[in-house]
XYZ file of C-alpha atoms in Angstrom:
711
model
C 49.513 104.321 51.990
C 52.958 105.882 52.392
C 51.957 108.293 54.799
C 50.438 105.483 56.638
C 53.606 103.653 57.044
C 55.098 106.311 57.951
C 52.319 107.805 60.274
C 52.676 104.581 62.245
C 56.756 104.853 62.014
C 56.011 107.190 64.985
C 55.064 104.283 67.220
C 57.001 101.998 67.335
C 57.412 100.229 70.208
C 59.760 101.445 72.823
C 62.185 98.170 72.630
C 62.083 97.733 68.669
C 63.684 101.982 69.138
C 66.171 101.016 71.300
C 66.683 97.492 68.902
C 67.108 100.395 66.497
C 69.464 102.283 68.480
C 71.507 99.673 69.396
C 71.814 98.322 65.779
C 72.987 101.736 64.390
C 75.871 101.626 67.079
C 76.732 98.453 65.842
C 77.193 99.203 62.307
C 78.795 102.675 63.901
C 81.131 100.471 65.712
C 81.971 97.957 62.231
C 82.684 101.242 60.267
C 84.956 102.456 62.067
C 86.536 99.349 63.955
C 89.725 100.511 62.595
C 89.461 103.688 64.636
C 88.404 101.500 68.404
C 90.670 99.282 67.761
C 93.673 101.750 67.593
C 92.571 104.115 70.485
C 92.173 100.361 72.917
C 95.247 99.203 71.575
C 97.094 102.505 72.005
C 95.268 102.917 75.136
C 97.684 99.239 76.517
C 100.519 100.771 75.452
C 100.405 104.202 76.940
C 99.464 102.441 79.586
C 102.075 99.760 79.727
C 105.122 103.052 79.259
C 103.498 105.113 82.178
C 104.083 101.928 84.370
C 107.550 101.150 83.329
C 108.187 104.807 83.591
C 106.401 105.417 86.817
C 108.539 105.185 90.568
C 108.330 103.268 92.528
C 106.397 103.740 95.971
C 105.739 102.373 99.454
C 103.181 102.796 101.461
C 102.710 102.636 105.412
C 99.672 102.291 106.840
C 99.119 102.692 111.306
C 95.824 101.822 112.572
C 94.505 103.963 115.270
C 91.315 102.898 117.447
C 88.938 106.714 117.816
C 86.540 106.252 120.954
C 83.835 107.873 120.972
C 83.322 107.153 124.882
C 86.231 109.218 126.506
C 86.791 107.326 130.241
C 87.970 110.112 132.708
C 89.445 109.880 135.791
C 87.638 111.887 137.326
C 84.590 112.849 134.778
C 82.530 115.645 135.596
C 78.981 115.793 136.266
C 76.266 116.730 133.685
C 79.829 115.135 130.782
C 76.562 112.140 129.575
C 76.780 111.317 125.667
C 74.396 111.845 123.447
C 74.782 108.553 120.666
C 73.044 110.434 118.330
C 76.171 112.771 117.984
C 78.383 109.343 117.262
C 78.496 110.178 113.231
C 79.404 114.130 113.279
C 82.340 112.402 116.247
C 83.908 110.455 113.833
C 83.118 113.159 111.172
C 85.301 115.136 113.085
C 88.249 112.870 113.873
C 87.835 112.052 110.313
C 87.942 115.739 109.269
C 91.148 116.459 111.971
C 93.414 113.941 110.638
C 93.145 115.409 107.701
C 93.471 119.378 108.925
C 96.336 121.598 107.641
C 97.272 122.372 111.351
C 98.445 118.809 111.942
C 100.320 118.438 108.828
C 102.076 121.344 110.000
C 103.217 120.041 113.119
C 104.499 117.224 111.174
C 106.431 119.204 109.378
C 107.854 121.614 112.178
C 108.252 118.022 114.438
C 110.354 116.267 111.716
C 112.512 119.839 110.958
C 110.950 118.276 107.533
C 111.349 121.599 106.163
C 115.146 121.247 106.086
C 115.299 117.744 105.487
C 116.931 117.311 101.426
C 116.101 113.968 102.052
C 112.272 114.161 103.051
C 112.255 116.122 98.761
C 113.820 112.978 97.454
C 111.368 110.478 98.999
C 108.904 112.172 96.606
C 111.534 112.733 93.264
C 111.475 116.602 94.296
C 115.163 118.291 94.349
C 115.290 120.661 97.807
C 113.524 124.196 96.783
C 115.407 127.922 97.805
C 119.503 127.742 98.256
C 121.214 127.249 101.162
C 123.871 128.290 102.942
C 126.883 126.023 104.787
C 127.418 127.293 108.164
C 130.668 127.345 110.569
C 129.388 123.649 112.020
C 128.934 122.540 107.651
C 125.416 122.408 108.763
C 123.581 124.016 105.868
C 121.674 127.022 107.036
C 117.937 128.666 105.683
C 117.495 132.171 104.990
C 113.656 132.550 106.760
C 112.369 133.276 102.538
C 113.810 130.040 101.857
C 112.472 128.183 105.065
C 109.243 129.180 104.566
C 108.750 128.180 101.324
C 110.349 124.535 102.252
C 108.206 124.732 104.591
C 105.128 125.174 103.006
C 105.844 123.064 99.781
C 106.760 120.157 102.553
C 103.120 120.894 104.730
C 101.807 120.360 100.308
C 103.472 117.332 100.113
C 101.997 115.670 103.354
C 98.346 116.599 102.698
C 98.676 115.223 99.265
C 99.763 111.944 100.223
C 98.262 111.169 103.785
C 95.303 109.220 103.324
C 92.496 108.585 105.899
C 90.738 104.936 105.859
C 88.320 104.490 107.395
C 87.580 101.064 108.708
C 83.887 100.740 107.967
C 81.499 98.830 111.111
C 84.016 99.440 113.171
C 85.944 102.861 115.132
C 89.137 102.310 113.950
C 91.186 103.969 111.343
C 93.570 103.330 109.049
C 95.726 106.340 108.386
C 98.830 105.582 105.455
C 101.263 107.854 104.138
C 102.972 106.721 100.511
C 106.737 107.856 98.991
C 109.692 107.009 96.812
C 110.606 105.891 100.613
C 109.824 102.917 102.492
C 111.548 104.370 105.807
C 109.923 107.850 105.100
C 106.679 106.427 105.270
C 106.728 104.595 107.834
C 108.536 107.227 109.904
C 106.287 110.257 108.669
C 102.872 107.897 109.401
C 103.374 107.278 112.710
C 104.398 110.511 113.639
C 100.914 111.469 112.001
C 99.399 109.583 114.599
C 101.755 110.946 117.321
C 100.515 114.282 116.251
C 97.342 113.917 116.176
C 97.395 112.475 119.605
C 99.065 115.661 120.616
C 96.868 117.974 119.488
C 94.178 115.899 120.481
C 95.242 116.618 124.628
C 96.115 119.839 123.701
C 92.790 121.095 122.631
C 91.002 119.408 125.623
C 93.472 121.327 127.733
C 92.746 124.202 125.583
C 88.775 123.404 125.779
C 88.977 124.543 129.752
C 91.789 126.785 129.552
C 89.476 129.904 129.722
C 87.514 128.481 132.440
C 90.410 127.276 134.046
C 91.744 131.147 133.835
C 88.933 131.828 135.500
C 88.305 129.708 138.514
C 91.903 130.832 138.822
C 90.752 134.427 139.015
C 88.111 134.148 141.328
C 89.985 132.392 143.890
C 92.270 135.066 144.055
C 90.040 137.194 144.897
C 87.799 135.198 147.213
C 90.726 134.728 148.985
C 92.051 138.239 149.084
C 88.284 138.615 150.983
C 88.620 135.732 153.450
C 92.065 137.506 154.035
C 89.835 141.375 154.555
C 86.651 139.350 156.206
C 88.899 137.510 159.332
C 90.917 140.270 159.864
C 88.113 142.772 160.044
C 86.891 140.182 163.346
C 90.159 139.501 164.587
C 90.189 143.144 164.759
C 86.704 143.992 166.492
C 87.553 140.943 168.755
C 90.184 142.595 169.812
C 89.158 146.275 170.940
C 85.945 144.837 172.169
C 87.369 142.284 174.149
C 86.150 139.403 172.573
C 88.516 136.796 173.539
C 87.146 133.236 171.790
C 88.464 129.876 173.719
C 87.007 127.278 171.112
C 84.419 127.621 167.544
C 81.516 127.895 167.913
C 78.909 126.088 165.953
C 75.196 126.869 164.760
C 72.817 126.150 167.253
C 68.700 125.501 165.863
C 67.460 129.143 165.796
C 70.452 129.917 162.862
C 72.261 132.031 166.215
C 76.142 131.626 166.208
C 77.120 130.029 169.825
C 80.904 130.699 170.529
C 82.922 130.126 173.657
C 84.419 132.970 174.931
C 86.796 134.338 178.411
C 83.952 136.275 179.388
C 81.084 133.761 179.283
C 83.450 131.635 181.225
C 83.800 133.850 184.015
C 80.592 134.347 184.301
C 79.341 130.245 184.334
C 82.412 130.237 186.927
C 81.737 132.693 189.318
C 78.052 131.842 189.316
C 78.711 128.241 189.860
C 81.209 129.865 193.004
C 78.073 131.984 193.968
C 75.959 128.731 194.018
C 78.460 127.086 196.082
C 79.025 129.779 199.124
C 75.352 130.122 199.145
C 74.952 126.304 199.841
C 77.946 126.458 202.166
C 76.704 129.911 204.269
C 73.182 127.702 204.695
C 74.382 124.223 206.000
C 76.424 126.157 208.250
C 74.029 128.758 209.559
C 71.666 125.771 210.011
C 73.949 124.207 212.190
C 75.097 127.171 213.683
C 71.472 128.605 214.915
C 70.622 124.716 215.893
C 70.793 122.613 219.590
C 73.845 121.418 218.960
C 71.678 118.502 217.677
C 72.729 119.070 214.017
C 76.686 120.340 215.234
C 77.138 117.288 216.935
C 75.307 114.709 213.868
C 77.866 116.216 212.212
C 80.481 115.818 214.114
C 79.902 112.683 215.587
C 82.479 110.886 212.706
C 85.130 113.409 214.469
C 87.837 111.288 216.730
C 87.603 113.730 219.444
C 84.302 113.413 219.701
C 83.932 109.856 219.140
C 86.312 109.072 221.082
C 84.818 111.210 224.316
C 81.534 109.815 223.480
C 83.313 106.024 223.342
C 84.320 106.887 227.075
C 81.381 107.909 228.133
C 79.843 105.321 227.342
C 81.412 102.388 228.691
C 81.836 104.848 232.410
C 77.914 104.779 232.069
C 77.963 101.316 231.751
C 80.409 100.699 234.961
C 78.196 102.879 236.489
C 75.507 101.361 235.743
C 77.471 97.879 236.998
C 78.358 99.406 240.288
C 74.709 101.086 240.940
C 73.112 97.485 241.275
C 75.258 96.471 243.724
C 75.760 99.639 245.803
C 74.591 102.658 246.989
C 75.757 105.586 245.214
C 78.293 106.779 248.097
C 80.092 103.797 247.653
C 83.499 105.032 246.771
C 83.379 103.291 243.275
C 80.147 104.115 242.479
C 80.998 107.622 243.573
C 83.795 107.891 241.754
C 82.301 106.700 238.325
C 80.070 109.329 238.640
C 82.407 111.600 239.322
C 84.010 110.259 236.047
C 80.581 110.390 233.701
C 80.272 113.946 234.693
C 83.572 114.639 234.220
C 83.243 112.905 230.484
C 79.761 115.206 230.582
C 81.469 118.389 230.486
C 83.726 117.784 228.000
C 81.690 116.566 225.684
C 79.737 119.843 226.194
C 82.361 121.420 225.589
C 83.255 119.639 222.109
C 80.120 120.385 220.814
C 80.103 124.133 221.908
C 83.861 124.846 219.918
C 81.777 122.996 217.195
C 78.822 125.130 217.366
C 81.417 127.738 217.289
C 82.603 126.798 214.149
C 80.021 126.316 212.697
C 79.385 129.991 212.902
C 82.344 130.580 211.462
C 81.891 129.209 208.598
C 78.482 130.581 208.096
C 79.587 134.341 209.404
C 82.839 133.570 206.342
C 80.592 131.638 203.555
C 77.692 135.056 203.561
C 81.144 137.247 203.498
C 82.345 135.241 200.137
C 78.810 135.911 198.858
C 78.166 138.819 198.714
C 81.647 139.198 197.240
C 81.031 136.972 194.522
C 77.582 138.637 194.223
C 79.195 141.525 193.852
C 82.099 139.688 190.868
C 79.521 138.069 189.741
C 77.266 141.018 188.657
C 80.152 142.644 187.324
C 81.306 139.930 184.832
C 76.620 139.869 183.690
C 77.338 143.392 183.116
C 80.520 142.539 181.302
C 79.114 139.472 179.740
C 75.467 141.890 178.349
C 78.563 143.988 176.650
C 80.253 141.736 174.929
C 77.424 139.080 173.612
C 75.753 142.832 172.358
C 79.307 143.192 170.550
C 79.174 139.245 169.364
C 76.413 140.694 167.292
C 78.674 142.696 164.877
C 81.843 140.218 165.633
C 79.391 137.161 164.388
C 78.669 139.188 161.404
C 82.383 139.738 160.250
C 82.662 136.043 161.430
C 80.011 134.821 158.979
C 81.153 136.885 156.016
C 84.881 135.199 156.727
C 82.911 131.638 156.488
C 80.460 132.681 153.546
C 83.863 133.646 151.551
C 85.683 131.150 152.906
C 82.818 127.925 151.726
C 83.209 130.420 148.165
C 86.794 129.707 148.256
C 86.269 126.063 148.706
C 84.050 125.446 146.399
C 85.644 127.517 143.694
C 89.404 124.811 144.534
C 86.935 122.071 144.583
C 85.772 123.232 140.906
C 89.377 123.668 139.548
C 90.149 120.838 141.278
C 87.305 118.806 138.980
C 87.638 120.774 136.204
C 91.945 119.910 136.168
C 91.210 116.278 136.842
C 88.861 115.942 134.270
C 91.724 116.935 131.799
C 93.431 114.204 132.528
C 91.879 110.913 131.821
C 92.285 108.347 129.560
C 92.842 109.430 125.233
C 90.063 108.647 123.204
C 93.071 107.680 120.416
C 94.917 104.710 120.986
C 96.969 102.937 119.158
C 96.413 99.353 117.576
C 99.112 98.721 114.926
C 102.033 101.267 114.153
C 103.303 101.437 111.178
C 106.124 99.581 109.618
C 108.677 99.760 107.269
C 106.414 98.657 103.867
C 108.693 95.330 101.566
C 106.794 95.634 98.688
C 106.264 98.430 96.775
C 102.464 99.697 96.712
C 102.612 101.190 92.635
C 102.674 101.156 90.209
C 100.895 97.753 89.731
C 101.160 97.117 85.836
C 97.847 94.850 86.064
C 95.722 97.661 87.199
C 97.480 100.181 84.880
C 96.530 97.878 81.898
C 92.764 97.339 83.095
C 92.282 100.785 83.972
C 94.577 101.535 80.199
C 91.544 99.115 78.938
C 88.527 101.118 80.439
C 90.039 104.464 79.434
C 90.670 102.678 76.034
C 87.148 101.222 75.873
C 85.406 104.980 77.488
C 86.771 106.489 74.942
C 86.253 104.414 72.346
C 82.783 103.837 72.956
C 82.713 107.459 73.455
C 83.987 107.180 69.095
C 81.024 104.667 68.690
C 78.381 107.308 69.664
C 80.030 110.133 67.839
C 80.036 107.728 64.582
C 76.322 107.205 65.306
C 75.148 110.645 66.092
C 76.589 111.730 63.036
C 74.353 112.430 59.913
C 76.192 109.591 57.774
C 72.860 109.478 55.775
C 71.440 105.809 55.397
C 73.612 103.426 56.060
C 71.611 100.108 55.539
C 68.478 98.700 53.285
C 66.216 97.984 56.137
C 67.605 101.736 57.561
C 64.360 102.598 55.257
C 61.421 101.447 56.547
C 63.182 101.267 60.677
C 64.159 105.078 60.519
C 62.139 106.571 57.664
C 58.844 104.773 57.563
C 58.192 104.169 53.904
C 59.259 100.629 51.966
C 62.156 99.837 50.335
C 61.150 99.374 46.461
C 64.858 97.924 45.415
C 68.274 98.890 45.425
C 71.533 99.890 43.007
C 75.396 100.026 43.014
C 78.232 102.664 42.977
C 78.796 102.669 39.744
C 81.179 105.165 37.122
C 79.033 107.753 35.356
C 80.246 106.430 31.365
C 78.814 103.055 33.195
C 75.581 104.015 33.232
C 73.775 103.846 29.692
C 75.706 101.293 28.532
C 74.533 99.662 31.917
C 70.940 100.506 31.691
C 70.731 99.620 27.391
C 72.388 96.556 28.705
C 68.786 94.118 29.525
C 70.486 91.509 31.248
C 73.081 93.864 33.595
C 72.617 94.159 36.610
C 71.725 97.721 37.862
C 69.232 97.000 34.496
C 67.937 93.741 36.429
C 67.705 95.911 39.306
C 65.685 98.759 38.270
C 63.252 96.073 36.726
C 62.526 94.236 39.956
C 61.861 97.952 41.204
C 59.496 98.281 38.358
C 58.085 94.791 38.980
C 57.173 95.838 42.731
C 54.898 99.013 41.449
C 53.114 96.886 39.207
C 53.078 93.383 41.228
C 50.716 91.922 38.535
C 52.941 93.600 36.017
C 49.637 94.913 34.416
C 47.768 98.420 34.247
C 48.438 98.152 38.275
C 51.055 100.403 38.380
C 50.455 104.147 38.450
C 50.518 105.903 35.564
C 52.396 109.101 36.429
C 55.147 108.651 38.466
C 57.336 111.400 39.791
C 60.902 110.168 41.201
C 62.420 112.774 43.624
C 65.302 113.129 46.069
C 66.605 115.369 49.190
C 69.844 116.403 47.095
C 71.174 116.006 43.923
C 73.431 113.941 42.122
C 71.775 110.971 44.475
C 70.808 109.078 41.400
C 67.369 110.164 40.505
C 67.584 110.783 37.045
C 68.928 107.927 36.563
C 66.798 106.210 38.517
C 63.815 107.988 36.164
C 65.356 106.637 33.102
C 65.885 103.367 34.892
C 62.173 102.700 35.648
C 61.199 103.872 32.016
C 63.461 102.016 30.665
C 62.132 98.788 32.641
C 58.603 99.647 31.742
C 59.181 99.541 28.200
C 60.859 96.843 27.803
C 57.157 95.192 29.869
C 55.506 96.223 26.762
C 54.052 99.339 28.295
C 54.104 103.010 25.841
C 56.452 105.001 28.221
C 57.436 108.854 28.060
C 60.413 110.228 30.124
C 59.347 113.563 31.113
C 62.195 115.854 32.387
C 60.468 118.354 35.559
C 63.857 119.204 36.837
C 64.314 122.320 34.295
C 66.815 124.337 37.067
C 69.494 121.459 35.857
C 67.676 119.075 33.434
C 70.673 116.455 32.333
C 68.105 113.445 30.774
C 68.842 115.241 27.679
C 72.362 114.838 27.603
C 72.142 111.359 28.654
C 70.615 110.752 25.538
C 72.466 112.938 23.455
C 69.552 114.982 22.084
C 68.933 118.523 21.451
C 66.592 120.605 24.934
C 65.968 124.079 22.493
C 62.483 123.233 23.634
C 60.168 121.837 26.177
C 58.510 121.438 29.315
C 58.562 124.725 30.077
C 57.224 125.878 26.662
C 54.766 123.741 27.809
C 53.628 125.552 30.973
C 54.551 129.163 29.036
C 51.065 128.770 27.220
C 52.648 126.895 24.072
C 49.821 123.889 23.910
C 51.773 121.311 21.243
C 53.391 119.389 23.187
C 53.495 116.271 20.678
C 56.093 118.423 18.891
C 58.252 118.457 21.462
C 58.607 114.951 22.294
C 61.822 113.027 21.088
C 62.585 109.118 20.605
C 65.291 107.657 21.614
C 67.423 104.846 21.169
C 67.449 103.958 24.513
C 64.722 101.210 24.164
C 61.480 102.322 22.530
C 60.981 105.164 25.650
C 59.830 108.583 25.088
C 61.609 112.061 25.882
C 60.118 115.169 26.811
C 62.465 117.272 27.409
C 63.172 120.110 30.528
C 63.089 123.122 27.814
C 65.404 125.633 28.323
C 65.496 127.341 31.767
C 62.842 129.389 32.371
C 63.131 132.657 35.022
C 60.633 131.065 37.634
C 59.988 127.597 38.046
C 57.811 127.560 40.502
C 55.344 130.776 38.934
C 55.271 128.128 36.166
C 55.043 124.680 37.749
C 52.141 126.816 40.291
C 49.151 126.647 37.807
C 46.925 124.087 36.787
C 48.660 123.641 32.637
C 50.975 120.656 34.583
C 48.064 118.865 35.488
C 46.648 118.990 32.124
C 49.663 117.497 30.408
C 50.973 115.059 32.624
C 46.411 113.786 32.044
C 46.503 115.209 28.610
C 50.058 111.734 28.379
C 48.668 109.859 30.493
C 46.020 109.875 27.677
C 48.662 108.706 24.762
C 51.028 106.484 26.675
C 50.685 104.116 29.248
C 53.240 105.513 32.219
C 54.298 108.904 32.690
C 58.192 109.022 34.621
C 58.835 112.227 35.415
C 62.151 113.839 37.156
C 61.275 116.157 39.211
C 64.060 118.524 41.371
C 65.237 117.732 44.547
C 63.350 118.472 47.360
C 66.395 120.320 49.607
C 65.772 124.972 48.787
C 63.238 124.166 46.164
C 59.901 124.224 45.596
C 59.297 122.521 41.981
C 58.730 118.769 42.907
C 55.977 119.087 45.924
C 54.313 121.700 43.241
C 54.625 118.507 40.342
C 53.677 115.532 42.511
C 50.267 117.333 42.737
C 49.568 115.856 39.533
C 51.219 112.532 39.775
C 49.581 108.960 41.361
C 52.943 107.992 43.431
C 56.381 109.174 44.154
C 59.292 107.244 44.332
C 61.966 108.788 46.636
C 65.427 108.176 45.519
C 68.209 107.511 48.808
C 72.126 107.822 48.211
C 73.415 104.621 50.267
C 75.443 107.366 52.871
C 74.760 110.438 51.799
C 71.855 113.229 52.455
C 72.086 113.001 56.544
C 69.178 111.401 57.788
C 67.343 114.643 59.312
C 67.686 115.988 56.023
C 65.995 112.819 54.261
C 63.566 113.063 56.644
C 63.045 116.958 56.084
C 62.039 116.375 52.636
C 59.750 113.674 53.611
C 58.106 115.566 55.624
C 57.726 118.117 52.593
C 55.682 115.221 50.932
C 53.879 114.258 53.589
C 52.868 118.349 53.528
C 50.892 117.907 50.778
C 50.017 114.488 51.096
C 51.791 113.156 48.380
C 51.555 109.188 47.142
C 54.839 108.330 48.064
C 54.912 104.791 47.104
C 58.487 103.634 48.059
C 62.485 104.630 48.293
C 65.371 102.970 45.669
C 68.896 103.012 47.327
C 71.276 104.194 45.121
C 74.627 103.479 45.213
C 75.280 101.051 47.200
C 79.274 99.885 47.200
C 81.763 97.448 48.638
C 81.510 99.686 52.261
C 77.720 98.304 52.527
C 77.662 94.636 51.421
C 77.920 93.619 54.663
C 73.588 95.384 54.866
C 73.105 92.561 51.868
C 72.971 94.238 48.893
C 69.727 93.963 46.428
C 68.215 91.964 49.070
C 65.116 92.219 50.107
């Protein structure tokens, strides 16, 4: 039955196990309530004292905005922003705001290493020795200045705080010191240097590209000068005199107007004009004069003569109609007509001669122009051949110039792209704080209370985990997994015999109730042979065996008490009997057990002493004589109560347990550790010992709240 109970205890629900643990924690807290209260009270007192002793500290805060999209005046092409890089960008800004290099910049810009007031604002005396210069200002050695600078940088890093505001691009930067003025000055300088360092980083990021472009511009400029110089020298040596810049034709060839081409064009135009004039003059000079007359009809002399002749011809016709040719007036008009005809013919001959002269002159001019055109064409042909090399020089110069313009444009874009709207803007500058930010008494007391509670909790867990033994009567069932038969109080050793001898004493009544649970009907239902054992010595197993024997005897049973603890027998001392012969003799071969039993004055029970201590107790118990002896005693008595040795470090009790029908396990309240008790019970389970239950002994005032002796 007991084995089944212990096995069922291994399948207790999780909630039940947790309940047990909480109960153990509660009991541990109750036991250590004085310690827990002292820890919490001490923590509060220490928190209050520390708060009162702490110096006031002031925190100044500046708020800035960091924009992911940089608004450049002239952003370079292909500089798009990947939105997925926002997190990396802002994390980088947070780290840069706390960089040591930034602290070094602030220290050097504000000259904090040379300012004793800065160190005093942090509760430190200025380190290093100083010398006073002739102007009355402190002067530091390089070693001292380096030491002070390192300390100043460390102070800045320890007291600066960067706190991003969730869900925005805003960042709060705070600085804490004992001086409100220094806190505001430092945090504002910190923000200023952060902005400046960002600009410098952007400039430094393109410095290499700008230097490369500068070198390339210088190289290309030199090449331009060289190629243009070569083109000019070649043009001078080749007689190429360009008059206007050329342009690329459809076939890609360079077309440029030069002096030779201009001269050739002018001579060619003059030749064509002269040829036309010569042809016209020749045709007029070789004709019948009609052409000449027609050409000169607009001349004044010839026109006047022809007008007069017309008038005379009209007059002649009028007169001829009235008079005969001989008539003087008609003859006079005829003579006038003849004279006018002669004048007109002479004038026409003069004009024809003039045209002939013009034709000859035009022919001569044409010949000269043809010669000059031929010479100009030869010069132009030579120049065209030379222009091929000249164009090569010019194209080289143009290529270098285009390359120079490209580099120059990129250099301008790169320089202008660095001059953009800063990605950091100050939202709020830090103001001098009016109230200290620390210490805060309430916060410190809450922190002290939390720390004290945590420490008290740790102490409680340690007390609960400490193997202090079984404390509560309910632990017998819940922890050990065996029934609780009853409990007894903690008594003085000299009072035990007297209390057991008194049937009305609390101790006697406790064992009477325990015996009644072993024998519910008060008859032979109780086991015939009962072994009483414990985990270790001095837990009250011998007293319990004595008490159970007395309880059985007072119920009208014939009982024998066997002292099987042959290592340390004590029952004969309790009853003032001799121990010269006993169980050890019987196990050694003596069969006269009736001659070894002793009649006691305690309730009429009979005692079989342990006898002399043998050299090997386990060897004696390992045989069948103990079982045979128990069988003989059961036949002679109603009940046999065996006081067995403790289980730990001994093999005796398991050997004795094989010969009995019930085992009563004695557990001292707060005695042996739970692990030791379980180990002892496991030894009994290993041989399938019939464990009936447990008796919890020595319950004192510390266990009074555990419902003493109530089941």
